[in-house]
PDB file of C-alpha atoms in Angstrom:
ATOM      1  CA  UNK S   1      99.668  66.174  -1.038  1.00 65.00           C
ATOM      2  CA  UNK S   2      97.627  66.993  -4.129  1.00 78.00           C
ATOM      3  CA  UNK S   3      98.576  70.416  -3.791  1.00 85.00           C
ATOM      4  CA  UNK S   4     102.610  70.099  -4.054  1.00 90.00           C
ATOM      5  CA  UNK S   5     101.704  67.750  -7.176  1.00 90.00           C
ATOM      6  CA  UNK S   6      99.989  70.386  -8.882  1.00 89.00           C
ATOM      7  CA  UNK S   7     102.433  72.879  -8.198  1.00 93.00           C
ATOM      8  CA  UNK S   8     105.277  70.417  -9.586  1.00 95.00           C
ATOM      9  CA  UNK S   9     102.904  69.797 -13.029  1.00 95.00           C
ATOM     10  CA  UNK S  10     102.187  73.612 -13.283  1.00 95.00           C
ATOM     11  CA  UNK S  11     105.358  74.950 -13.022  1.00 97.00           C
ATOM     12  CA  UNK S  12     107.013  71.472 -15.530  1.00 97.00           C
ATOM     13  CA  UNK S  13     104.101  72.564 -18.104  1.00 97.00           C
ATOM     14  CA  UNK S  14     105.786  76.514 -17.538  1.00 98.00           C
ATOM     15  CA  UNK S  15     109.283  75.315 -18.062  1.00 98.00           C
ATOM     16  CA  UNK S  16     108.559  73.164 -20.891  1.00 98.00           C
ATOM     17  CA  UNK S  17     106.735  75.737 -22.507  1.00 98.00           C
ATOM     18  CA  UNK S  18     109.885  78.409 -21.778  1.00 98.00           C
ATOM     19  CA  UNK S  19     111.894  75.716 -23.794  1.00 98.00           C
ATOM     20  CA  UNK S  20     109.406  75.320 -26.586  1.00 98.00           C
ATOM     21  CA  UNK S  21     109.228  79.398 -26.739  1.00 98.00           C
ATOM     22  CA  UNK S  22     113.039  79.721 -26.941  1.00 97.00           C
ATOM     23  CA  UNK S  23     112.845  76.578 -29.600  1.00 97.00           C
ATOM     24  CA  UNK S  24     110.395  78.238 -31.807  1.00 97.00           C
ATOM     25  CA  UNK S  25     111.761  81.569 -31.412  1.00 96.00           C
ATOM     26  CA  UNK S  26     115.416  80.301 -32.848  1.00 94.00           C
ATOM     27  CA  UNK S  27     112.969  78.430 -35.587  1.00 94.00           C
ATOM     28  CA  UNK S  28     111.092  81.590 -36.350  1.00 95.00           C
ATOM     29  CA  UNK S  29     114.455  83.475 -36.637  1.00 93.00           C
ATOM     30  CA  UNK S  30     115.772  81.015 -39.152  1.00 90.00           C
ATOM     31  CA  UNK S  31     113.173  80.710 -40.891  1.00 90.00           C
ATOM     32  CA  UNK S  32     112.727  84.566 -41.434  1.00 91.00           C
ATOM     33  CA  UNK S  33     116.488  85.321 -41.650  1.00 87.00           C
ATOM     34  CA  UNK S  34     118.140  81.987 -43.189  1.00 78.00           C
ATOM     35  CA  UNK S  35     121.951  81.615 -41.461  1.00 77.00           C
ATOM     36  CA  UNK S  36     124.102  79.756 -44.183  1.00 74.00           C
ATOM     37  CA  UNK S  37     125.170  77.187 -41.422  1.00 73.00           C
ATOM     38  CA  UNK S  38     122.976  76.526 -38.960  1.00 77.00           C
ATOM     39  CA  UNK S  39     123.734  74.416 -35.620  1.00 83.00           C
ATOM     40  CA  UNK S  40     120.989  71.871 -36.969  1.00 85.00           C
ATOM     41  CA  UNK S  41     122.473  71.359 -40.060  1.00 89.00           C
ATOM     42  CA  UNK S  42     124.526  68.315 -39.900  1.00 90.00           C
ATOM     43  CA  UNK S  43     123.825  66.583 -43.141  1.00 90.00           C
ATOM     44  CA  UNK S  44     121.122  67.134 -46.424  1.00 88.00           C
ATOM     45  CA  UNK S  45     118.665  64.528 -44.518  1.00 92.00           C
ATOM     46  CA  UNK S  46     118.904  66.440 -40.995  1.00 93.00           C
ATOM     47  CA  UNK S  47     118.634  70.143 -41.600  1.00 92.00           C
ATOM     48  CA  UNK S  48     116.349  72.685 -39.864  1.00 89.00           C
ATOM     49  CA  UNK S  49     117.475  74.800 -43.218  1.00 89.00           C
ATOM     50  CA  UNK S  50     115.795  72.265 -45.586  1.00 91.00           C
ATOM     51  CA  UNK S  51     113.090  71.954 -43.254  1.00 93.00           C
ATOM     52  CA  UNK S  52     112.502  75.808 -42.487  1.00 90.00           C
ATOM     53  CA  UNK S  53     112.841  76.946 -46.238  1.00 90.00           C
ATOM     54  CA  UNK S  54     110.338  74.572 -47.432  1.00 93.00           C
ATOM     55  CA  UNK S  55     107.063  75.382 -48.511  1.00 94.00           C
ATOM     56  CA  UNK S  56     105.565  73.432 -45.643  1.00 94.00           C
ATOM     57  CA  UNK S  57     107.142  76.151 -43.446  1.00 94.00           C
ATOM     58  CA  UNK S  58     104.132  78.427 -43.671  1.00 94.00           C
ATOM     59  CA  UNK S  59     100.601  77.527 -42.393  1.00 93.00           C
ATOM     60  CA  UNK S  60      98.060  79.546 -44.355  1.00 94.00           C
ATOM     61  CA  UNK S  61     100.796  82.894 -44.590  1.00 94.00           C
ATOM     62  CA  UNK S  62     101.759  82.153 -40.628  1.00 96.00           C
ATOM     63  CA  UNK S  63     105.249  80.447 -40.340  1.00 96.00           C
ATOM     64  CA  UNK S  64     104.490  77.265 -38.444  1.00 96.00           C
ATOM     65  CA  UNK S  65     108.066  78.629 -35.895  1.00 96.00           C
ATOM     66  CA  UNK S  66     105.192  81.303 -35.148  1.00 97.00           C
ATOM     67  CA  UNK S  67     102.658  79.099 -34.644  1.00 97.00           C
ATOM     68  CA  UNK S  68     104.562  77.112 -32.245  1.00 97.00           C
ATOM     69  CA  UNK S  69     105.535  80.202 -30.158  1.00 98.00           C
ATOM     70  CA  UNK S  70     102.287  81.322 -30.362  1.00 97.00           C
ATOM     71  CA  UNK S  71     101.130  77.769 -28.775  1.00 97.00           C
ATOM     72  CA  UNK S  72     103.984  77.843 -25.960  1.00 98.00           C
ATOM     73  CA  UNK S  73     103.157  81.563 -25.004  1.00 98.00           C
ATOM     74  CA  UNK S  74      99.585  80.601 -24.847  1.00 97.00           C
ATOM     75  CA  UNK S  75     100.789  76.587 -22.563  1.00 97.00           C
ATOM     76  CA  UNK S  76     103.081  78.740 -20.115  1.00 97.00           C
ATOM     77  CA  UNK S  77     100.066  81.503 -19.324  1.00 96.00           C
ATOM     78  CA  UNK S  78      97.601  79.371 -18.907  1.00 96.00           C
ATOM     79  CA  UNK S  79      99.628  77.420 -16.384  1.00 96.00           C
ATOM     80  CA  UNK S  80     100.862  80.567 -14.862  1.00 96.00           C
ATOM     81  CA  UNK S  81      97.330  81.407 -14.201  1.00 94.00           C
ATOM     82  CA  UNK S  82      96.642  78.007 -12.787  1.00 92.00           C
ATOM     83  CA  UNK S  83      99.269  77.890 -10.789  1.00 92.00           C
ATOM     84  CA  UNK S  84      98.120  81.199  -9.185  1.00 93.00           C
ATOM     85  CA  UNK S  85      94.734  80.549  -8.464  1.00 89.00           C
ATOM     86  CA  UNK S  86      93.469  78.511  -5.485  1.00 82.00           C
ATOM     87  CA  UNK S  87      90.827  76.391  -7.465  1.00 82.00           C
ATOM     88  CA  UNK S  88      91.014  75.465 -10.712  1.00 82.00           C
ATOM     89  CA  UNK S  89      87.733  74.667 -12.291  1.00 81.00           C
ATOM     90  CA  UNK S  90      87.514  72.122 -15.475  1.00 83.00           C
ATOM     91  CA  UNK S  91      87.496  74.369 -18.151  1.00 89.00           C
ATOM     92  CA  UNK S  92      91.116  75.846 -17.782  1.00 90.00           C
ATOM     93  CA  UNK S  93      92.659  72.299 -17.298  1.00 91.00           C
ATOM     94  CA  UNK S  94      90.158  71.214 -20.616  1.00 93.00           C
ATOM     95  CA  UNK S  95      91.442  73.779 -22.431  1.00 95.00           C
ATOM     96  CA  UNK S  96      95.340  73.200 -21.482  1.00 95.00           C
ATOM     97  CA  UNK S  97      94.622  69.813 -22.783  1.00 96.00           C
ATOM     98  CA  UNK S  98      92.843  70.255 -25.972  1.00 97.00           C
ATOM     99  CA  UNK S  99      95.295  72.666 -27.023  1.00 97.00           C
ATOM    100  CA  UNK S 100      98.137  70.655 -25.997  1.00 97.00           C
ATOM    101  CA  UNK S 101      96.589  68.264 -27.844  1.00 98.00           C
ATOM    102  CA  UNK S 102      95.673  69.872 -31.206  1.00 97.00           C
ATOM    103  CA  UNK S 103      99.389  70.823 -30.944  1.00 97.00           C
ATOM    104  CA  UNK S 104     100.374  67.250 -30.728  1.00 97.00           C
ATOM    105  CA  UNK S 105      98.337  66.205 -34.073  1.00 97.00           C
ATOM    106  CA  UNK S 106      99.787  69.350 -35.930  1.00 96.00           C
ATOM    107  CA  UNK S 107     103.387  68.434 -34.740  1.00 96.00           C
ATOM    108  CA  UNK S 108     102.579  64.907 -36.175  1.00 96.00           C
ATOM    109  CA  UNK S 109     101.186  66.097 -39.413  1.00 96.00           C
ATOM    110  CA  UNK S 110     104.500  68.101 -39.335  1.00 95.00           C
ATOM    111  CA  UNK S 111     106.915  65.360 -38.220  1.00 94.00           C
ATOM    112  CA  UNK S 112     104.994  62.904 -41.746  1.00 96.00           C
ATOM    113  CA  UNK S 113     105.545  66.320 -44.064  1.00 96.00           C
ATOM    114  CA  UNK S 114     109.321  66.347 -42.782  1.00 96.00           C
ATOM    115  CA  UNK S 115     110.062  62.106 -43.307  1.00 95.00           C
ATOM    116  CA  UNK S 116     108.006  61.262 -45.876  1.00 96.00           C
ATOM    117  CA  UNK S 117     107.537  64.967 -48.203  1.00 96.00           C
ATOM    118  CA  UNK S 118     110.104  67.533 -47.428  1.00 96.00           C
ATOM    119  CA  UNK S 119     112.542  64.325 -46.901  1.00 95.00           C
ATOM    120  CA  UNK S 120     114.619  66.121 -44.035  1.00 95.00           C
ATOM    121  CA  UNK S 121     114.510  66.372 -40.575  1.00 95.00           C
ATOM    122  CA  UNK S 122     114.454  69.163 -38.577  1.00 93.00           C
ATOM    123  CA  UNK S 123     116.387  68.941 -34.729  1.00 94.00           C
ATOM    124  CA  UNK S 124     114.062  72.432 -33.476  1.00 94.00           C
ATOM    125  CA  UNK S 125     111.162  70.407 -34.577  1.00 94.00           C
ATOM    126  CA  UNK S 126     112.079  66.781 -33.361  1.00 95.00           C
ATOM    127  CA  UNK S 127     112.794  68.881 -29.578  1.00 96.00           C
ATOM    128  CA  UNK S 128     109.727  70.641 -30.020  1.00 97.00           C
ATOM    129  CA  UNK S 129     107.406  67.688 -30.878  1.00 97.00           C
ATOM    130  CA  UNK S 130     108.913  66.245 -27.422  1.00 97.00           C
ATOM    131  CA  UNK S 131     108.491  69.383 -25.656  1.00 98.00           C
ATOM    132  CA  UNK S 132     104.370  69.441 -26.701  1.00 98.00           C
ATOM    133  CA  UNK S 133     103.954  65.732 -26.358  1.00 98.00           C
ATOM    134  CA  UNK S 134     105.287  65.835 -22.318  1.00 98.00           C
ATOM    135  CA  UNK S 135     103.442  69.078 -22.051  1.00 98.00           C
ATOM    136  CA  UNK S 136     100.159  67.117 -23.025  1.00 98.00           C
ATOM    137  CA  UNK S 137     101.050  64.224 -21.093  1.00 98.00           C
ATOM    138  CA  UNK S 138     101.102  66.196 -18.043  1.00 97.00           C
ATOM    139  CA  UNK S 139      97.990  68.601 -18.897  1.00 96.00           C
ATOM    140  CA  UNK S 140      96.645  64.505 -19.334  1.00 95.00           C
ATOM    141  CA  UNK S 141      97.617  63.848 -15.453  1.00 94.00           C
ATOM    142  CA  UNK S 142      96.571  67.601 -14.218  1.00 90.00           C
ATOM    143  CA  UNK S 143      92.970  66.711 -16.155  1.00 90.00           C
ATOM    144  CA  UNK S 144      92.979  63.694 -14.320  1.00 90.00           C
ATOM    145  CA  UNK S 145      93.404  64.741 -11.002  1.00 86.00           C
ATOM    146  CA  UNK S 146      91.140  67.434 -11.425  1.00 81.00           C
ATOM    147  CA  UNK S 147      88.096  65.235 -12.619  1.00 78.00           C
ATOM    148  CA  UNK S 148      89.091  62.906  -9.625  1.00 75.00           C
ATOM    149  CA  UNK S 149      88.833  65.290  -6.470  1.00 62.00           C
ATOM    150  CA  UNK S 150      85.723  66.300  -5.566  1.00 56.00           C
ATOM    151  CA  UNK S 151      85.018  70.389  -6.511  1.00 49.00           C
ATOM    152  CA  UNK S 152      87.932  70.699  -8.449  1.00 46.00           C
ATOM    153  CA  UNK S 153      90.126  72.426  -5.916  1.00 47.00           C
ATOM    154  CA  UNK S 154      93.770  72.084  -6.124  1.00 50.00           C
TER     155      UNK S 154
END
């Protein structure tokens, strides 16, 4: 029933944000302690180095690796909470999408810095565009089903 479904989107939206925490947190730690040769570096076009060094690494004096931890902390909890509560009203499934969403426009706004500005790509940041686009896809579906059944439960 509904309520195996919204234990299988929780818990995706949990492990997808444990992926996109571990992601930033490697992205953070390169971009605070640069590695001469990092995994990502395969050529002068695709290079989280490039990418991570640049000035578009920092978002107003916050590394944008923080940022994005900050954002997959914040996915995972609030679908932890979900996921432990009987009912879930509107407002926690509107704000699991919003953000997911505002973190989809920044991670495109990122994604036309790094082709078309910084000229490099960065393999952290491709994986976590992917990991916040199917995170907002599914916060999408749990929105969904939640406007659908009548009183929100489930």
């Amino acid at each position: 029933g509904s309520s195996m479904l919204k234990k299988i989107i929780l818990i995706s939206i949990i492990v997808l944000a444990l992926a996109g925490a571990v992601d930033s947190a490697y992205a953070l730690k390169l971009h605070l302690a640069p590695v001469n040769e990092s995994f990502c570096d395969a050529s002068p076009t695709v290079s989280c180095t490039t990418v991570n060094q640049s000035e578009y690494a920092v978002f107003y004096g916050v590394p944008v690796a923080a940022i994005g931890l900050g954002g997959y902390v914040w996915f995972g909890l609030l679908a932890a909470v979900m996921l432990a509560r009987k009912q879930v009203g509107s407002l926690p499934r509107l704000a699991l999408l919003l953000t997911a969403l505002g973190g989809v426009i920044f991670s495109a706004w990122l994604t036309y810095l790094e082709l078309y500005v910084i000229k490099a790509i960065c393999l952290l940041c491709v994986t976590s565009q992917v990991l916040v686009t199917m995170i907002l896809l599914l916060a999408g579906v749990w929105m969904v089903m939640g406007l659908r059944k009548p009183g929100n439960t489930g």
